[in-house]
mmCIF file of C-alpha atoms in Angstrom:
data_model
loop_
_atom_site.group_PDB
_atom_site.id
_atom_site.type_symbol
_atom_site.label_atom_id
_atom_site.label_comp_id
_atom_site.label_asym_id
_atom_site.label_seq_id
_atom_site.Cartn_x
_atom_site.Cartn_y
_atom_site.Cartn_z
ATOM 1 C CA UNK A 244 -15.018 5.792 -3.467
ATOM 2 C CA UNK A 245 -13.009 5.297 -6.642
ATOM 3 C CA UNK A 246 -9.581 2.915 -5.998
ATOM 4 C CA UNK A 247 -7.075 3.578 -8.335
ATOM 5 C CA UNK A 248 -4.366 0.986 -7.770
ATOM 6 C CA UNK A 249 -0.620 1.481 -9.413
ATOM 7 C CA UNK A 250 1.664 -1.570 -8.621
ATOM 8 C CA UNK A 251 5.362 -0.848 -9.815
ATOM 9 C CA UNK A 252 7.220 -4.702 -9.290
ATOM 10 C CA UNK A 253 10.148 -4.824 -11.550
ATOM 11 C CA UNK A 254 11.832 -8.035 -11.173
ATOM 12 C CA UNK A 255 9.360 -9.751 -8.670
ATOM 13 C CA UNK A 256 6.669 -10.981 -11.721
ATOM 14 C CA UNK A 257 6.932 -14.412 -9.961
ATOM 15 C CA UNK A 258 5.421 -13.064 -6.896
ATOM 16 C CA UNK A 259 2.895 -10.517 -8.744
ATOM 17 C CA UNK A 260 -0.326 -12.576 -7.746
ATOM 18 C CA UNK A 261 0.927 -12.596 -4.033
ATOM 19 C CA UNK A 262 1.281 -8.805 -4.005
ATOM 20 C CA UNK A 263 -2.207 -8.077 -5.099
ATOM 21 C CA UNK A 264 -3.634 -10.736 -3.033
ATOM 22 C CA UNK A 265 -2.012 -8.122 0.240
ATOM 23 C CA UNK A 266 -2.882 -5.294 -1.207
ATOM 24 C CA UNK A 267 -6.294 -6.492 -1.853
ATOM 25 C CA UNK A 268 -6.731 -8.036 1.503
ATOM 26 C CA UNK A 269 -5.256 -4.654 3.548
ATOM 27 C CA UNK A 270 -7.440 -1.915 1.436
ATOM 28 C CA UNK A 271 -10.876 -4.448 1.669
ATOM 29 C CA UNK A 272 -10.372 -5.642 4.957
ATOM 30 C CA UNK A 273 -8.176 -4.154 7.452
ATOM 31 C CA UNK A 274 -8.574 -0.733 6.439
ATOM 32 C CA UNK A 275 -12.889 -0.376 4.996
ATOM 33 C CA UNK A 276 -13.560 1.168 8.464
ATOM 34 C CA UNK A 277 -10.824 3.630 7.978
ATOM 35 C CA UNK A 278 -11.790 4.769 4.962
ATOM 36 C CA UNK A 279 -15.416 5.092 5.020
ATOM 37 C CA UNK A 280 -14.605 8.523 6.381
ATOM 38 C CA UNK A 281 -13.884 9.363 2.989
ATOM 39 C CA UNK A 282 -16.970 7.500 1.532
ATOM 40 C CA UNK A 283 -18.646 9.864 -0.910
ATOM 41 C CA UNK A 284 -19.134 8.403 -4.494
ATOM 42 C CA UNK A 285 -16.862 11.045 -5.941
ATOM 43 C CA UNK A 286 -13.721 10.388 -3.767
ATOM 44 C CA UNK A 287 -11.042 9.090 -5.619
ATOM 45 C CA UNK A 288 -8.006 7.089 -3.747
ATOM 46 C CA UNK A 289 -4.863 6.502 -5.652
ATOM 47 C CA UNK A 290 -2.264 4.161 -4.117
ATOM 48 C CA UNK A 291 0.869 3.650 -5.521
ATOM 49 C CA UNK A 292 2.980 0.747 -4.219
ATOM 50 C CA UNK A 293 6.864 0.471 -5.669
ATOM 51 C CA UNK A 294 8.704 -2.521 -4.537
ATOM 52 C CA UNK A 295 11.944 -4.232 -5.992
ATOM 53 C CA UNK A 296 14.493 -6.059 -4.955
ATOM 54 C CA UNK A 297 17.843 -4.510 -3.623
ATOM 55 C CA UNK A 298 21.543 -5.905 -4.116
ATOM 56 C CA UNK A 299 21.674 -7.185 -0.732
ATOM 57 C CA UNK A 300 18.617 -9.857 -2.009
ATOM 58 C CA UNK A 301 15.929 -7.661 0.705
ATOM 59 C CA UNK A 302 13.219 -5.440 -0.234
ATOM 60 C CA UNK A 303 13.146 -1.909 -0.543
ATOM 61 C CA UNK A 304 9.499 -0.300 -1.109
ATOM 62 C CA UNK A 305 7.426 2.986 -1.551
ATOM 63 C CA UNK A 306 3.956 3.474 -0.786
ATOM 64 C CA UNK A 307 1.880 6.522 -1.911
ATOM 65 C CA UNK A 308 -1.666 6.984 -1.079
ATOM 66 C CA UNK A 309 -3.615 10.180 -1.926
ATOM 67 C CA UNK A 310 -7.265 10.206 -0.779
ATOM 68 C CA UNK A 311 -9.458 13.326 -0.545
ATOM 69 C CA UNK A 312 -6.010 15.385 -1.666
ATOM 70 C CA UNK A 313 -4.009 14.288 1.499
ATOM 71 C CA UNK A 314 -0.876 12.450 0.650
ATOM 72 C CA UNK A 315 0.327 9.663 2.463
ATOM 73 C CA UNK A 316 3.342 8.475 1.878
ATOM 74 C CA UNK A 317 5.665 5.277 3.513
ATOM 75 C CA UNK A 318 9.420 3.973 2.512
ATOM 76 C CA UNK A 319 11.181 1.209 4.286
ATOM 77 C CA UNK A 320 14.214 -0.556 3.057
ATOM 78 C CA UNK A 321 16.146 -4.311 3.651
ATOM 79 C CA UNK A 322 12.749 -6.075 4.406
ATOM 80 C CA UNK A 323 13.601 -9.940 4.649
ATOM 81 C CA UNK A 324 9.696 -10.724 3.556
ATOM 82 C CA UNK A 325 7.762 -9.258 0.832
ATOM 83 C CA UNK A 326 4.337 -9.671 2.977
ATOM 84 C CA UNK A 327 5.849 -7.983 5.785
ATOM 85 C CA UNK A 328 6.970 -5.054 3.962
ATOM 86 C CA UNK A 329 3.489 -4.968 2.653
ATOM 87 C CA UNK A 330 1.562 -5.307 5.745
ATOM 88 C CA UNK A 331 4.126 -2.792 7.697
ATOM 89 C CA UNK A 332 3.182 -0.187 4.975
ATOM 90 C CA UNK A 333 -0.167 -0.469 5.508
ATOM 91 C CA UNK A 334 -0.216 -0.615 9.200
ATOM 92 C CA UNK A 335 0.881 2.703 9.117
ATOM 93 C CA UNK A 336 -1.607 3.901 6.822
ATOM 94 C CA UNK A 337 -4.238 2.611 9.234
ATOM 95 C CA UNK A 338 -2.508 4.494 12.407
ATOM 96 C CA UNK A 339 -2.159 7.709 10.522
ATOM 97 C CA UNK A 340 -5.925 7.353 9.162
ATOM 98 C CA UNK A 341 -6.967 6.399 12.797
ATOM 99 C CA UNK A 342 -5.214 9.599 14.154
ATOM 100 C CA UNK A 343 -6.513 11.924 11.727
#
């Protein structure tokens, strides 16, 4: 499978390396065994993640993931933690993969 990664952080550079390190971690690790019902060498999986920062100082964030043309798309606003906004997005990419 191809991995196309798109990370949109406008105004968090600071915590840049701490958003790929989740990403990473989530699409390597928590959800290979999802995926490897996609697992053909000419599957290509594009995530987009958009996260910034909102006026009350929380996090508001999009994720978009299209693999084998199904679109999967999360948004969740006035997240205290970056990580958990993260890591919420992606558990429900594993639940909807796990139900499909």
């Amino acid at each position: 499978m191809i991995l196309h990664i798109n990370i949109n952080a406008k105004w968090l550079e600071n915590d840049k390396d701490a958003i790929d390190r989740l990403v990473n971690e989530n699409m390597n690790w928590k959800l290979d065994q999802y995926l490897q019902k996609f697992e053909w060498d000419d599957k290509v999986c594009d995530l987009k993640l958009t996260l910034k920062k909102n006026k009350k100082s929380l996090f508001n964030g999009i994720l978009q993931v299209i693999v084998d043309w199904k679109i999967f798309r999360y948004e969740r606003e006035d997240y205290k933690k970056l990580d958990d906004l993260i890591n919420h997005f992606f558990d429900h990419f594993k639940e909807e993969l796990a139900n499909s």
